[in-house]
Tab-separated table of C-alpha atoms in Angstrom:
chain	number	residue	atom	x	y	z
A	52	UNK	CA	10.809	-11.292	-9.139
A	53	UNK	CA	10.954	-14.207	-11.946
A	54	UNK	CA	8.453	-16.939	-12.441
A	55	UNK	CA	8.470	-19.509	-15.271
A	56	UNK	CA	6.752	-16.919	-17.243
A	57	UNK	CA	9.352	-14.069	-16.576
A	58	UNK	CA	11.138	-11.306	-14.181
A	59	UNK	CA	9.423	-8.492	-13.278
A	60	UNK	CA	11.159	-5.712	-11.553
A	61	UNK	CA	9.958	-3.269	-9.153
A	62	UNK	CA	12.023	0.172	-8.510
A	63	UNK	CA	10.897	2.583	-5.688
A	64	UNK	CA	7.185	3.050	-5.000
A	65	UNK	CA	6.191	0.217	-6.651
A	66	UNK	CA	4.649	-3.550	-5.426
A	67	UNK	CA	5.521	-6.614	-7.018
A	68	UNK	CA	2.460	-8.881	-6.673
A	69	UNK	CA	2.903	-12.675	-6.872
A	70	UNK	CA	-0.382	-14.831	-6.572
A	71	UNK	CA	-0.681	-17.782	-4.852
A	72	UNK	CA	0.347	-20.919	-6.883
A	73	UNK	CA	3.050	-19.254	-8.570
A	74	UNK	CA	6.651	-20.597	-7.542
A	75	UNK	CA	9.026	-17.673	-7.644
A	76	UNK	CA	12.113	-16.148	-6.272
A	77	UNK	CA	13.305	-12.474	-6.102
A	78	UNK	CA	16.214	-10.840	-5.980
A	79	UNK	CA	17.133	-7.386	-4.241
A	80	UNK	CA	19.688	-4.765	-5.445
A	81	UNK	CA	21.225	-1.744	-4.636
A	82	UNK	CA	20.320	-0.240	-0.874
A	83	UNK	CA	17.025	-2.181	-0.855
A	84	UNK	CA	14.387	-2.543	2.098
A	85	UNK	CA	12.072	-4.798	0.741
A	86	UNK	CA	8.753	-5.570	2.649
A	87	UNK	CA	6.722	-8.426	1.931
A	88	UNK	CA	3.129	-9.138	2.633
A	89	UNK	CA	0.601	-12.178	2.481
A	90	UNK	CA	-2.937	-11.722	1.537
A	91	UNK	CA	-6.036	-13.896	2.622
A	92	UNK	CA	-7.551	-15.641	-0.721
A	93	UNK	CA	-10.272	-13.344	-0.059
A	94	UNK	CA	-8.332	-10.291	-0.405
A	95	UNK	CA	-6.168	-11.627	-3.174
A	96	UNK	CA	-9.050	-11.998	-5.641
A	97	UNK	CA	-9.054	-8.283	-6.027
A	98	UNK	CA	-5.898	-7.904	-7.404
A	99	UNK	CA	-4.598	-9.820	-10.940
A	100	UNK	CA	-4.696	-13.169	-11.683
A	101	UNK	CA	-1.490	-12.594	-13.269
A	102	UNK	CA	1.766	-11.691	-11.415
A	103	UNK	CA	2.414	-7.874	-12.231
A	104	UNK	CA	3.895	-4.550	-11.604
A	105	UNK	CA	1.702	-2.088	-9.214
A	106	UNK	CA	2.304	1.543	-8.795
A	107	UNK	CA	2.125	2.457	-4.492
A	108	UNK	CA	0.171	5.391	-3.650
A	109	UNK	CA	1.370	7.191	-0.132
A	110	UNK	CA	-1.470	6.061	1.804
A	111	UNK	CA	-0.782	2.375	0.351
A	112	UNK	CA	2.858	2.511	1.353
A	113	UNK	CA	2.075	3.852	4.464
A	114	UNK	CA	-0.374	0.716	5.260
A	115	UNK	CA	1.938	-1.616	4.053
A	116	UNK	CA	5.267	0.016	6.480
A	117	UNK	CA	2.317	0.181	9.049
A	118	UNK	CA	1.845	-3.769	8.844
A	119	UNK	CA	5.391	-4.664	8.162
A	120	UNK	CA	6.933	-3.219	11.215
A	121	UNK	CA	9.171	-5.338	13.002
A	122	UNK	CA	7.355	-5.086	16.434
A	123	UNK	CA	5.261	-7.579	15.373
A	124	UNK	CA	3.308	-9.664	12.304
A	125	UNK	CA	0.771	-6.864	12.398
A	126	UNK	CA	3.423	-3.926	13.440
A	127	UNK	CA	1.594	-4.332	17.306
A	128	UNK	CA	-1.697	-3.501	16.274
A	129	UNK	CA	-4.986	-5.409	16.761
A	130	UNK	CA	-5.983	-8.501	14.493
A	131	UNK	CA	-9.328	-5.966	13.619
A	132	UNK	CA	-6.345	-2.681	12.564
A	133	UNK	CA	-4.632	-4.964	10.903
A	134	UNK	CA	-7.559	-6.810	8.884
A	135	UNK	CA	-8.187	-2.906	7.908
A	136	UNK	CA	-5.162	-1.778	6.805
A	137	UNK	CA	-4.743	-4.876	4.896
A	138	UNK	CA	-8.059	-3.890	2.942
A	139	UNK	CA	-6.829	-0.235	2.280
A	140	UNK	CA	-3.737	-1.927	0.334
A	141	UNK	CA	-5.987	-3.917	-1.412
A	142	UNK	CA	-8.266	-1.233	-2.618
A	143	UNK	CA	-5.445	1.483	-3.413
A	144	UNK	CA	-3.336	-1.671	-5.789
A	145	UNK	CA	-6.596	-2.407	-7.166
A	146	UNK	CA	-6.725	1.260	-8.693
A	147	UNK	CA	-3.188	0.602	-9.495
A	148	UNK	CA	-2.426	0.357	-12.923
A	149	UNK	CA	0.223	-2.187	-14.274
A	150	UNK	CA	3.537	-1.147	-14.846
A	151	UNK	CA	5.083	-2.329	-18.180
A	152	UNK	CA	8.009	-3.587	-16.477
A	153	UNK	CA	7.521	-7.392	-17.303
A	154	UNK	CA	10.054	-9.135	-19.336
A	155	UNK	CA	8.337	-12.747	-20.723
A	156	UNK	CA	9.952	-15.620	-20.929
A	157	UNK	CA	9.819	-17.797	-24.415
A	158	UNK	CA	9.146	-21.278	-24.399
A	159	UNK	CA	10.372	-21.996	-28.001
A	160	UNK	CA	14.305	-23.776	-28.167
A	161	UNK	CA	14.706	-21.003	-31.025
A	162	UNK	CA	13.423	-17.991	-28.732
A	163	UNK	CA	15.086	-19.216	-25.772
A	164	UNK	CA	18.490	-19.193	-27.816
A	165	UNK	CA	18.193	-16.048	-29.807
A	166	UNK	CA	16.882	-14.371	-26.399
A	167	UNK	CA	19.777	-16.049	-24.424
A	168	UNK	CA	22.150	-13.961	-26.959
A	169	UNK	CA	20.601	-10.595	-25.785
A	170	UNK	CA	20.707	-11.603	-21.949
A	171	UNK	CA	24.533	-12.151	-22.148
A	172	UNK	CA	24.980	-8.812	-24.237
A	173	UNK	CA	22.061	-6.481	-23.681
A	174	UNK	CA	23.801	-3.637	-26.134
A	175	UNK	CA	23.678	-5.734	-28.964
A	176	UNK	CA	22.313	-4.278	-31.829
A	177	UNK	CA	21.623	-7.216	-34.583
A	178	UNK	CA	18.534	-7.277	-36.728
A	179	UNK	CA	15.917	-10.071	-36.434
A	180	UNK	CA	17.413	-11.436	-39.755
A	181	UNK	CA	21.245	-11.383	-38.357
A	182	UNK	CA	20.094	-12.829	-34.568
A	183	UNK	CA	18.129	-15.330	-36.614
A	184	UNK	CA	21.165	-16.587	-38.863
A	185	UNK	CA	22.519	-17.543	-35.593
A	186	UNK	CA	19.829	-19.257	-34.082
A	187	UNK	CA	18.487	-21.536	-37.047
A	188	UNK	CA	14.975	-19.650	-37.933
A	189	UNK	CA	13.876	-17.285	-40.136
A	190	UNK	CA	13.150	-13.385	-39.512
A	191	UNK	CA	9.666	-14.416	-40.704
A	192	UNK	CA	9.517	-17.399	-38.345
A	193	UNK	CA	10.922	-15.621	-35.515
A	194	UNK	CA	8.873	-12.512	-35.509
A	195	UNK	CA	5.603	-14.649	-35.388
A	196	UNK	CA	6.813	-16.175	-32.379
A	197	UNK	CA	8.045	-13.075	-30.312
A	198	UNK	CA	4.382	-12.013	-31.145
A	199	UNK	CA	2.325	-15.709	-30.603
A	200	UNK	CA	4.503	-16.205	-27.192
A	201	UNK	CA	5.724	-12.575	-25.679
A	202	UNK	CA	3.257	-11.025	-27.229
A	203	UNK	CA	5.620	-7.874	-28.337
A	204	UNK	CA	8.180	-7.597	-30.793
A	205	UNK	CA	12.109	-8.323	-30.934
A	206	UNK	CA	12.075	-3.981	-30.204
A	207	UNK	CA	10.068	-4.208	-27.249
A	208	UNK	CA	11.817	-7.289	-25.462
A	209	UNK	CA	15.439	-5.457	-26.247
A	210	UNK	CA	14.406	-2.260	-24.717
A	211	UNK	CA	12.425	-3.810	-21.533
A	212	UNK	CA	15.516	-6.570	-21.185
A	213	UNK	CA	18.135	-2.738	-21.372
A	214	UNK	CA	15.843	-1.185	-18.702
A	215	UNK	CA	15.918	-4.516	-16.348
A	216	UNK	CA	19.628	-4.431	-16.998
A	217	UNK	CA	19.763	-0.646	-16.193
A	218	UNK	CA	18.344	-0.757	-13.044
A	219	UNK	CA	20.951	-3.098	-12.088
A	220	UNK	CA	23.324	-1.390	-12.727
A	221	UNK	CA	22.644	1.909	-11.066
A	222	UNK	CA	21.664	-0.012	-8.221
A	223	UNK	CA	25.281	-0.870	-8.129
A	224	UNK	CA	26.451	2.013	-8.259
A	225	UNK	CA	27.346	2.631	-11.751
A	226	UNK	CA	27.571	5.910	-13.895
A	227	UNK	CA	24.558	7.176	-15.926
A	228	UNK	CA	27.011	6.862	-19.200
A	229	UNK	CA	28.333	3.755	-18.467
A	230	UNK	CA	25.188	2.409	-18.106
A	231	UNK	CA	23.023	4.223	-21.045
A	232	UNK	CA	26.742	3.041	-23.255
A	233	UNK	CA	27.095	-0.821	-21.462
A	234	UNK	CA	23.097	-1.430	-22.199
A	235	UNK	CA	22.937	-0.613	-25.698
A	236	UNK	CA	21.562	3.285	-26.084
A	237	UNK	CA	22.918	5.208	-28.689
A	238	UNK	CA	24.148	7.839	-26.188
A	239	UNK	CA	23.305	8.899	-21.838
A	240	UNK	CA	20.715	11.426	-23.434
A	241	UNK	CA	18.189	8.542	-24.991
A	242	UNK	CA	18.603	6.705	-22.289
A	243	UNK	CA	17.515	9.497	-19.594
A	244	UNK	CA	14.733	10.575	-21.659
A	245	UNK	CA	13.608	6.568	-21.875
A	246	UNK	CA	14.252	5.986	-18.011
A	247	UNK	CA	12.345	9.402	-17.045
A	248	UNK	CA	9.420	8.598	-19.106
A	249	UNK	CA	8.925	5.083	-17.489
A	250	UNK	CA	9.611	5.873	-13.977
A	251	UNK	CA	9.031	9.768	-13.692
A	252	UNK	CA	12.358	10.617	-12.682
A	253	UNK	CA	16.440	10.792	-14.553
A	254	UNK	CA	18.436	7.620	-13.900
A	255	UNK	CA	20.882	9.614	-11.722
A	256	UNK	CA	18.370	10.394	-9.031
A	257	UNK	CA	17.311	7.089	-9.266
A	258	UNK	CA	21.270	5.599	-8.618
A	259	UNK	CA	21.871	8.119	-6.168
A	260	UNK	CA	18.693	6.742	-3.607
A	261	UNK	CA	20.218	3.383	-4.063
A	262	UNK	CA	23.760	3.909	-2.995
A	263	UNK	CA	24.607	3.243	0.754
A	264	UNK	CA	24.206	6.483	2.604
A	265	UNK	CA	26.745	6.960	5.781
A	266	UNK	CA	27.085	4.820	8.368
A	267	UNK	CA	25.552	2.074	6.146
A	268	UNK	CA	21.839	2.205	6.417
């Protein structure tokens, strides 16, 4: 999901919440069913300000299958069930913590160009100093900016922009290794120990629920 102030991504068992007022468009890979769900201003206020990343418990995911059903705009069920099961999504997301999963976009002509380097080759492995040389700005300049406008380092945006890219990727079907190799880890083992620490499960699992399974579902 991308807004003028980034992409966030959502894998399995996780909610990408948009708040009103933010223009946006999202993108689905892989063997996707993607549910989406509109919440009363009076609901929304619970939940961030911000667009974000939400962890799903069961009985969240369950609410939200319950009310996307394609019987109906409620799954069949009265205006009252539904009004309820919309405010058991709300309170489970509002326990939710935020998923680091947000990549920020810069605003700065020198960011957006040094940044727009890493987007076209997500395994490349310059310093700040060397990406800077191309761009026109100083490593000095350059890291003040990555922390005034993204608010992490160069380090941080490379490895969330590899992960985005990752998930792509084995959403499409391709190997852990050519993945871990084509995104810029030193070798598949980093990258399974990164990708099982941020999503609680290895990258091959993860590709394998997103393939096709026979007869196309």
């Amino acid at each position: 999901m991308t807004t003028g102030r980034g992409t966030w991504i959502a894998p399995p068992t996780r909610v990408a919440w948009t708040p009103a007022a933010f223009e946006h468009h999202h993108t689905a890979h892989g063997n996707a069913d993607m549910r989406i769900l509109f919440l009363s201003d009076a609901l929304a206020a619970g939940l961030p300000a911000h667009p974000a990343v939400l962890t799903v418990s069961g009985l969240a995911r369950e609410a939200l299958l319950a009310l996307t059903a394609e019987e109906a705009d409620t799954g069949g069920r009265a205006p009252e069930a539904a009004d309820r099961l919309h405010a058991v999504v709300v309170d489970e997301l509002t326990a939710a913590p935020e998923q680091p999963l947000h990549l920020p976009e810069p605003a700065d002509d020198r960011l957006r160009a040094l940044t727009g380097i890493l987007y076209v080759d997500s395994a490349n492995r310059q310093t700040l100093a060397e990406l800077g040389a191309r761009v026109g700005a100083s490593e000095r300049t350059l890291s003040r900016l990555f922390g005034q406008e993204l608010r992490m380092s160069l380090h941080q945006w490379r490895t969330q922009l590899r992960v985005h890219h990752a998930l792509t990727r084995l959403a499409a079907g391709k190997s852990v290794t050519d993945t871990a190799l084509a995104c810029g880890w030193a070798n598949p083992t980093s990258f399974i120990e990164a990708f099982a620490a941020l999503f609680g499960e290895t990258p091959g699992r993860y590709r394998n629920r997103q393939l096709p399974t026979e007869g196309g579902q």
